[in-house]
Amino acid sequence: MDKYRAYVGSYTRGESKGIYMYDFNGDEPVFKEQGVEEITNPSFLTLSADGEYLYSNCDEGVASFKILADGRLEYLNRHSVQGLRPCYLQVDSANEYLVSAGYYDGKLTISRINPDGTVGEVTDEVFMKSPGSIISRNNRCHVNCALFTPDEKHILAVDLGMDQIKVYEFDRTQGKIALKDIIRCEIDSGPKHIIFSNDKKYIYLTHENANMVTEYAYFMGRKGPAFEKLDQQSTLPPKFTEDNCAVTLKITDDDKYLFVTNSGDNSVAIYEIDQEKKMEKLCVLPVSGIYPRDIYLFPDNKHFVSINQESDSITIFGVNYEKGYIYMKGKPIHVPCPTCIAVKKLK
């Protein structure tokens, strides 16, 4: 039976202390608490491609941890990103570079990762410029997500405030970036989080303000990365009129089902990806928590975890794809102000 360690980040306000750790078995969606690693405001976590290191944002910038054989964390270092605390992190496949996105200062940062897994120097940075005032949410740059393209020759930076995906060319020899293209989304739609399908042929993007998810075909054109819009669907149930933000999204390993969280409606929307690569909404159902910030799909693709920030809880559900519903597995798990989850399979 495979064993996994889940790391849950949090905002360290009230009783929250940092990164909470849980173990579970692949055949049994039950979390067993294993302690906490204290650090300030680790609201986003990401693993290295080889699963040997965990990287977190923090008030000082970014932090690195060695993952020990039993899943415990060994603190390595903290390093400044020369700006405000980032909100999103990703590491390249060779564990040589860390890209971080800054919502508050509109900054994209490239940091070198040292051979021992520690975060090193900033190799390049861009403070994105916009015409909006500093207090404006829209028309001011807010880099909410940034990730490498599959070939790692480019970086996609999602700018929520400017309704854009900025495409940067990445020189991995020097760790430098250069703006190559801009993909424009609908005005005031608020693009937020982006993921690739597992076959790397498609992109899925949530829109925080418009409460939508958009699907693009992704391919390399003559001038670089190219996007072809294929489908767009609401993330909300019919006749919903209250405030909501479409937040994060995950896709099953076989690329057949897409999950999107709604914070406001406090629900998860599940879509089936059909043979023509269209999204068919199966259901939009409550996650028994307030402000779901992140989700994790279990290895069997039949269960998922909802990370609920404002109800201080983790809730676990099973999924019946054929009948289009979810069902709760056990009681909510208390976690102070949780925001994100990263999972490693233990040896």
CSV table of C-alpha atoms in Angstrom, one decimal:
chain,number,residue,atom,x,y,z
A,1,MET,CA,0.0,0.0,0.0
A,2,ASP,CA,1.5,3.3,-1.1
A,3,LYS,CA,2.1,5.9,1.6
A,4,TYR,CA,1.9,9.7,1.0
A,5,ARG,CA,2.8,12.8,3.0
A,6,ALA,CA,0.6,15.9,2.5
A,7,TYR,CA,1.9,19.4,3.3
A,8,VAL,CA,-0.7,22.0,4.0
A,9,GLY,CA,0.3,25.7,3.9
A,10,SER,CA,-1.6,28.4,5.8
A,11,TYR,CA,-1.8,32.1,6.7
A,12,THR,CA,-0.1,32.4,10.1
A,13,ARG,CA,-2.8,34.4,11.9
A,14,GLY,CA,-4.6,33.4,15.1
A,15,GLU,CA,-3.5,29.9,16.1
A,16,SER,CA,-1.9,29.0,12.8
A,17,LYS,CA,1.9,28.2,12.9
A,18,GLY,CA,2.9,27.3,9.3
A,19,ILE,CA,3.1,24.1,7.3
A,20,TYR,CA,0.9,21.3,8.6
A,21,MET,CA,1.8,17.7,7.8
A,22,TYR,CA,-0.5,14.6,7.3
A,23,ASP,CA,0.0,11.0,6.2
A,24,PHE,CA,-2.5,9.0,4.2
A,25,ASN,CA,-2.5,5.7,2.2
A,26,GLY,CA,-3.3,5.6,-1.5
A,27,ASP,CA,-6.2,3.2,-0.9
A,28,GLU,CA,-7.7,5.0,2.1
A,29,PRO,CA,-8.5,8.8,1.9
A,30,VAL,CA,-7.9,9.4,5.6
A,31,PHE,CA,-5.5,12.1,6.9
A,32,LYS,CA,-3.4,11.5,10.0
A,33,GLU,CA,-1.7,14.5,11.4
A,34,GLN,CA,2.1,14.4,11.7
A,35,GLY,CA,3.1,17.8,13.1
A,36,VAL,CA,3.8,21.3,11.9
A,37,GLU,CA,6.8,23.2,10.5
A,38,GLU,CA,6.8,26.7,11.8
A,39,ILE,CA,7.2,29.5,9.2
A,40,THR,CA,5.5,32.8,8.5
A,41,ASN,CA,2.6,32.8,6.0
A,42,PRO,CA,3.4,29.8,3.8
A,43,SER,CA,0.4,30.3,1.6
A,44,PHE,CA,1.8,28.5,-1.4
A,45,LEU,CA,3.9,25.3,-1.6
A,46,THR,CA,5.5,23.5,-4.5
A,47,LEU,CA,7.7,20.4,-4.8
A,48,SER,CA,10.8,19.9,-6.9
A,49,ALA,CA,10.3,17.6,-9.8
A,50,ASP,CA,12.2,14.8,-8.1
A,51,GLY,CA,10.2,15.3,-4.9
A,52,GLU,CA,13.4,15.8,-2.8
A,53,TYR,CA,12.7,19.5,-1.8
A,54,LEU,CA,9.7,21.6,-0.8
A,55,TYR,CA,9.6,25.3,-1.5
A,56,SER,CA,7.3,27.8,0.2
A,57,ASN,CA,6.6,31.5,0.1
A,58,CYS,CA,7.0,33.4,3.4
A,59,ASP,CA,7.2,36.9,4.7
A,60,GLU,CA,10.9,37.0,3.9
A,61,GLY,CA,10.4,35.9,0.3
A,62,VAL,CA,10.8,32.1,-0.4
A,63,ALA,CA,12.0,29.2,1.8
A,64,SER,CA,13.4,25.8,1.0
A,65,PHE,CA,13.2,22.5,2.9
A,66,LYS,CA,14.8,19.1,2.4
A,67,ILE,CA,12.2,16.3,2.5
A,68,LEU,CA,13.5,13.5,4.6
A,69,ALA,CA,12.8,9.8,4.0
A,70,ASP,CA,10.0,9.7,6.5
A,71,GLY,CA,8.4,12.9,5.1
A,72,ARG,CA,9.7,15.3,7.8
A,73,LEU,CA,11.0,18.6,6.7
A,74,GLU,CA,14.6,19.8,7.2
A,75,TYR,CA,14.7,23.6,7.0
A,76,LEU,CA,17.4,24.8,4.5
A,77,ASN,CA,17.2,28.6,4.0
A,78,ARG,CA,15.1,31.7,3.3
A,79,HIS,CA,15.9,34.1,0.5
A,80,SER,CA,14.5,37.5,-0.6
A,81,VAL,CA,12.8,37.9,-4.0
A,82,GLN,CA,13.6,41.6,-3.8
A,83,GLY,CA,10.0,42.5,-3.5
A,84,LEU,CA,6.8,41.6,-1.6
A,85,ARG,CA,5.9,38.1,-0.5
A,86,PRO,CA,5.0,36.1,-3.7
A,87,CYS,CA,1.8,34.2,-4.1
A,88,TYR,CA,2.8,31.4,-6.5
A,89,LEU,CA,5.9,29.3,-7.1
A,90,GLN,CA,7.2,26.8,-9.6
A,91,VAL,CA,10.5,24.9,-10.0
A,92,ASP,CA,11.9,23.7,-13.3
A,93,SER,CA,12.4,20.0,-13.9
A,94,ALA,CA,16.2,20.2,-13.3
A,95,ASN,CA,15.7,21.9,-9.9
A,96,GLU,CA,17.9,24.8,-11.1
A,97,TYR,CA,15.4,27.7,-11.2
A,98,LEU,CA,12.5,28.9,-9.1
A,99,VAL,CA,9.9,31.3,-10.7
A,100,SER,CA,7.7,33.3,-8.3
A,101,ALA,CA,4.7,35.5,-9.0
A,102,GLY,CA,3.9,38.6,-7.0
A,103,TYR,CA,0.2,39.6,-6.7
A,104,TYR,CA,0.8,42.7,-4.5
A,105,ASP,CA,3.7,44.2,-6.4
A,106,GLY,CA,3.1,42.9,-9.9
A,107,LYS,CA,6.5,41.2,-10.0
A,108,LEU,CA,7.8,38.2,-11.8
A,109,THR,CA,11.1,36.8,-10.3
A,110,ILE,CA,13.6,34.2,-11.4
A,111,SER,CA,15.8,32.8,-8.6
A,112,ARG,CA,18.6,30.3,-9.0
A,113,ILE,CA,18.5,27.1,-6.9
A,114,ASN,CA,21.8,25.9,-5.6
A,115,PRO,CA,22.9,22.2,-5.9
A,116,ASP,CA,22.1,21.6,-2.3
A,117,GLY,CA,18.4,22.7,-2.8
A,118,THR,CA,18.7,26.1,-1.2
A,119,VAL,CA,17.3,29.2,-2.9
A,120,GLY,CA,20.1,31.4,-4.2
A,121,GLU,CA,20.5,34.7,-6.1
A,122,VAL,CA,17.8,36.4,-8.1
A,123,THR,CA,18.9,36.1,-11.8
A,124,ASP,CA,16.2,38.3,-13.3
A,125,GLU,CA,13.1,40.2,-12.3
A,126,VAL,CA,10.3,42.2,-13.9
A,127,PHE,CA,8.1,44.8,-12.2
A,128,MET,CA,5.2,44.9,-14.6
A,129,LYS,CA,3.8,48.3,-15.4
A,130,SER,CA,0.2,49.3,-15.8
A,131,PRO,CA,-1.9,52.5,-15.9
A,132,GLY,CA,-4.0,51.8,-12.9
A,133,SER,CA,-3.6,53.3,-9.4
A,134,ILE,CA,-2.0,51.4,-6.6
A,135,ILE,CA,-5.3,50.9,-4.8
A,136,SER,CA,-7.1,49.6,-7.9
A,137,ARG,CA,-7.7,45.9,-8.3
A,138,ASN,CA,-8.2,46.0,-12.1
A,139,ASN,CA,-6.0,47.9,-14.6
A,140,ARG,CA,-3.0,47.3,-12.3
A,141,CYS,CA,-0.6,44.4,-12.6
A,142,HIS,CA,-1.2,41.5,-10.3
A,143,VAL,CA,0.8,38.5,-11.2
A,144,ASN,CA,-1.2,35.7,-9.7
A,145,CYS,CA,0.4,32.6,-11.4
A,146,ALA,CA,3.5,31.8,-13.3
A,147,LEU,CA,4.8,28.5,-14.7
A,148,PHE,CA,7.2,27.0,-17.2
A,149,THR,CA,6.0,25.8,-20.6
A,150,PRO,CA,6.5,22.0,-21.1
A,151,ASP,CA,9.8,22.5,-23.0
A,152,GLU,CA,10.8,25.1,-20.3
A,153,LYS,CA,11.9,27.6,-23.0
A,154,HIS,CA,9.2,30.0,-21.9
A,155,ILE,CA,7.3,31.2,-18.8
A,156,LEU,CA,3.6,32.0,-18.7
A,157,ALA,CA,2.7,34.8,-16.3
A,158,VAL,CA,-1.0,35.3,-15.5
A,159,ASP,CA,-1.7,38.9,-14.8
A,160,LEU,CA,-5.1,39.1,-13.1
A,161,GLY,CA,-5.3,42.9,-13.0
A,162,MET,CA,-4.5,43.4,-16.7
A,163,ASP,CA,-6.5,40.4,-18.0
A,164,GLN,CA,-3.4,39.0,-19.7
A,165,ILE,CA,-1.2,36.0,-20.0
A,166,LYS,CA,2.3,37.3,-20.7
A,167,VAL,CA,4.7,34.9,-22.5
A,168,TYR,CA,8.4,35.3,-21.6
A,169,GLU,CA,11.3,33.7,-23.3
A,170,PHE,CA,13.5,32.0,-20.8
A,171,ASP,CA,17.3,31.7,-21.2
A,172,ARG,CA,18.2,28.9,-18.7
A,173,THR,CA,22.0,29.5,-19.2
A,174,GLN,CA,21.8,32.9,-17.6
A,175,GLY,CA,18.4,32.7,-15.9
A,176,LYS,CA,17.1,35.7,-17.9
A,177,ILE,CA,13.6,36.4,-19.3
A,178,ALA,CA,12.4,38.6,-22.2
A,179,LEU,CA,8.8,39.4,-23.1
A,180,LYS,CA,7.8,37.5,-26.2
A,181,ASP,CA,4.0,37.8,-26.5
A,182,ILE,CA,0.8,38.7,-24.7
A,183,ILE,CA,-2.4,36.7,-24.7
A,184,ARG,CA,-5.4,38.9,-24.0
A,185,CYS,CA,-8.4,37.6,-22.1
A,186,GLU,CA,-11.8,39.2,-21.8
A,187,ILE,CA,-11.8,42.7,-20.1
A,188,ASP,CA,-12.3,42.5,-16.4
A,189,SER,CA,-12.4,38.7,-16.4
A,190,GLY,CA,-9.6,38.4,-13.9
A,191,PRO,CA,-7.5,35.4,-15.1
A,192,LYS,CA,-6.2,33.7,-12.0
A,193,HIS,CA,-4.7,30.1,-12.2
A,194,ILE,CA,-3.5,28.2,-15.2
A,195,ILE,CA,-2.5,24.5,-15.7
A,196,PHE,CA,-1.4,22.2,-18.5
A,197,SER,CA,-3.1,19.0,-19.3
A,198,ASN,CA,-1.0,16.0,-18.5
A,199,ASP,CA,-0.3,15.4,-22.2
A,200,LYS,CA,0.8,19.0,-22.5
A,201,LYS,CA,-1.5,19.8,-25.4
A,202,TYR,CA,-4.1,21.9,-23.6
A,203,ILE,CA,-4.2,24.7,-21.1
A,204,TYR,CA,-7.0,25.4,-18.6
A,205,LEU,CA,-7.4,28.9,-17.1
A,206,THR,CA,-9.7,30.2,-14.3
A,207,HIS,CA,-11.1,33.7,-14.4
A,208,GLU,CA,-11.7,35.1,-10.8
A,209,ASN,CA,-14.0,38.0,-11.8
A,210,ALA,CA,-16.0,36.4,-14.6
A,211,ASN,CA,-16.3,33.0,-12.8
A,212,MET,CA,-15.3,31.1,-15.9
A,213,VAL,CA,-12.8,28.4,-16.9
A,214,THR,CA,-11.3,28.6,-20.4
A,215,GLU,CA,-9.7,25.8,-22.4
A,216,TYR,CA,-7.0,26.4,-25.0
A,217,ALA,CA,-5.2,24.2,-27.4
A,218,TYR,CA,-1.4,24.7,-26.8
A,219,PHE,CA,1.2,24.3,-29.5
A,220,MET,CA,4.5,25.8,-30.7
A,221,GLY,CA,3.9,28.1,-33.6
A,222,ARG,CA,6.5,29.8,-35.9
A,223,LYS,CA,7.0,32.6,-33.3
A,224,GLY,CA,6.8,30.6,-30.2
A,225,PRO,CA,4.0,29.3,-27.9
A,226,ALA,CA,0.5,29.6,-29.5
A,227,PHE,CA,-3.0,29.4,-28.0
A,228,GLU,CA,-6.2,28.5,-29.7
A,229,LYS,CA,-9.4,29.0,-27.6
A,230,LEU,CA,-11.5,25.9,-27.7
A,231,ASP,CA,-14.2,26.2,-25.0
A,232,GLN,CA,-15.3,28.4,-22.1
A,233,GLN,CA,-17.7,27.5,-19.3
A,234,SER,CA,-19.2,29.1,-16.2
A,235,THR,CA,-18.0,27.6,-12.9
A,236,LEU,CA,-21.3,28.5,-11.1
A,237,PRO,CA,-24.6,26.7,-10.6
A,238,PRO,CA,-27.7,28.1,-12.5
A,239,LYS,CA,-29.2,31.4,-11.2
A,240,PHE,CA,-26.3,32.1,-8.8
A,241,THR,CA,-26.2,35.9,-8.2
A,242,GLU,CA,-24.0,36.4,-5.2
A,243,ASP,CA,-20.3,37.3,-5.0
A,244,ASN,CA,-17.9,34.5,-6.0
A,245,CYS,CA,-14.3,34.0,-7.2
A,246,ALA,CA,-13.3,31.0,-9.4
A,247,VAL,CA,-10.0,30.1,-7.9
A,248,THR,CA,-7.9,27.0,-8.6
A,249,LEU,CA,-8.2,24.0,-10.8
A,250,LYS,CA,-6.8,20.5,-11.1
A,251,ILE,CA,-7.1,17.8,-13.7
A,252,THR,CA,-7.2,14.0,-13.3
A,253,ASP,CA,-4.2,12.0,-14.4
A,254,ASP,CA,-6.0,10.7,-17.5
A,255,ASP,CA,-7.1,14.2,-18.5
A,256,LYS,CA,-10.8,13.2,-18.4
A,257,TYR,CA,-12.0,15.3,-15.6
A,258,LEU,CA,-11.4,18.9,-14.5
A,259,PHE,CA,-12.1,20.3,-11.0
A,260,VAL,CA,-12.5,24.1,-10.3
A,261,THR,CA,-13.1,25.7,-6.8
A,262,ASN,CA,-15.6,28.5,-6.2
A,263,SER,CA,-14.9,30.7,-3.2
A,264,GLY,CA,-18.2,32.5,-2.4
A,265,ASP,CA,-20.5,29.7,-3.6
A,266,ASN,CA,-18.1,27.5,-1.7
A,267,SER,CA,-18.3,24.7,-4.2
A,268,VAL,CA,-16.4,22.6,-6.6
A,269,ALA,CA,-17.3,22.4,-10.3
A,270,ILE,CA,-16.5,19.2,-12.1
A,271,TYR,CA,-16.3,18.9,-15.9
A,272,GLU,CA,-15.8,15.9,-18.2
A,273,ILE,CA,-13.5,16.5,-21.1
A,274,ASP,CA,-15.1,14.8,-24.1
A,275,GLN,CA,-13.5,13.3,-27.2
A,276,GLU,CA,-13.8,16.6,-29.0
A,277,LYS,CA,-12.0,18.3,-26.1
A,278,LYS,CA,-15.1,20.2,-24.9
A,279,MET,CA,-15.9,20.7,-21.2
A,280,GLU,CA,-19.2,19.2,-20.1
A,281,LYS,CA,-20.2,20.3,-16.6
A,282,LEU,CA,-21.1,17.3,-14.5
A,283,CYS,CA,-22.0,19.1,-11.3
A,284,VAL,CA,-21.4,22.2,-9.0
A,285,LEU,CA,-21.7,21.0,-5.4
A,286,PRO,CA,-20.8,22.4,-1.9
A,287,VAL,CA,-17.5,21.4,-0.3
A,288,SER,CA,-18.8,21.8,3.3
A,289,GLY,CA,-16.3,24.5,3.9
A,290,ILE,CA,-15.8,28.3,3.4
A,291,TYR,CA,-13.6,29.8,0.8
A,292,PRO,CA,-12.0,26.7,-0.8
A,293,ARG,CA,-8.5,27.9,-1.9
A,294,ASP,CA,-7.0,24.7,-3.2
A,295,ILE,CA,-7.8,21.0,-4.0
A,296,TYR,CA,-5.9,17.8,-4.3
A,297,LEU,CA,-7.0,14.8,-6.3
A,298,PHE,CA,-6.1,11.4,-4.7
A,299,PRO,CA,-4.1,9.0,-6.8
A,300,ASP,CA,-7.2,6.9,-7.6
A,301,ASN,CA,-8.8,10.0,-9.2
A,302,LYS,CA,-12.0,9.1,-7.3
A,303,HIS,CA,-11.5,11.2,-4.2
A,304,PHE,CA,-10.4,14.8,-3.6
A,305,VAL,CA,-9.5,17.1,-0.8
A,306,SER,CA,-10.8,20.7,-0.4
A,307,ILE,CA,-8.6,23.2,1.4
A,308,ASN,CA,-11.1,25.7,3.1
A,309,GLN,CA,-9.4,28.9,4.3
A,310,GLU,CA,-12.2,30.7,6.1
A,311,SER,CA,-13.7,27.6,7.9
A,312,ASP,CA,-10.3,26.4,9.1
A,313,SER,CA,-10.9,23.0,7.6
A,314,ILE,CA,-10.0,20.3,5.2
A,315,THR,CA,-12.8,18.2,3.8
A,316,ILE,CA,-12.5,15.0,1.8
A,317,PHE,CA,-15.0,13.7,-0.8
A,318,GLY,CA,-15.6,10.8,-3.1
A,319,VAL,CA,-16.8,11.4,-6.6
A,320,ASN,CA,-19.4,9.5,-8.7
A,321,TYR,CA,-18.6,10.6,-12.2
A,322,GLU,CA,-21.4,8.5,-13.8
A,323,LYS,CA,-24.2,10.1,-11.7
A,324,GLY,CA,-22.5,13.5,-11.3
A,325,TYR,CA,-22.3,13.9,-7.6
A,326,ILE,CA,-19.8,14.0,-4.7
A,327,TYR,CA,-20.1,12.6,-1.2
A,328,MET,CA,-18.3,13.4,2.0
A,329,LYS,CA,-15.8,11.0,3.5
A,330,GLY,CA,-15.5,11.5,7.3
A,331,LYS,CA,-15.6,14.6,9.4
A,332,PRO,CA,-13.9,17.9,8.5
A,333,ILE,CA,-10.2,18.1,9.7
A,334,HIS,CA,-9.4,21.3,11.6
A,335,VAL,CA,-6.5,23.2,10.2
A,336,PRO,CA,-6.0,26.9,11.0
A,337,CYS,CA,-6.5,29.1,7.9
A,338,PRO,CA,-5.3,26.6,5.3
A,339,THR,CA,-4.6,27.9,1.8
A,340,CYS,CA,-2.7,25.2,-0.2
A,341,ILE,CA,-1.6,21.6,-0.4
A,342,ALA,CA,1.4,19.7,-1.9
A,343,VAL,CA,1.7,15.9,-1.7
A,344,LYS,CA,4.7,13.6,-1.9
A,345,LYS,CA,4.7,9.8,-2.3
A,346,LEU,CA,7.0,8.4,0.3
A,347,LYS,CA,9.5,5.6,-0.5
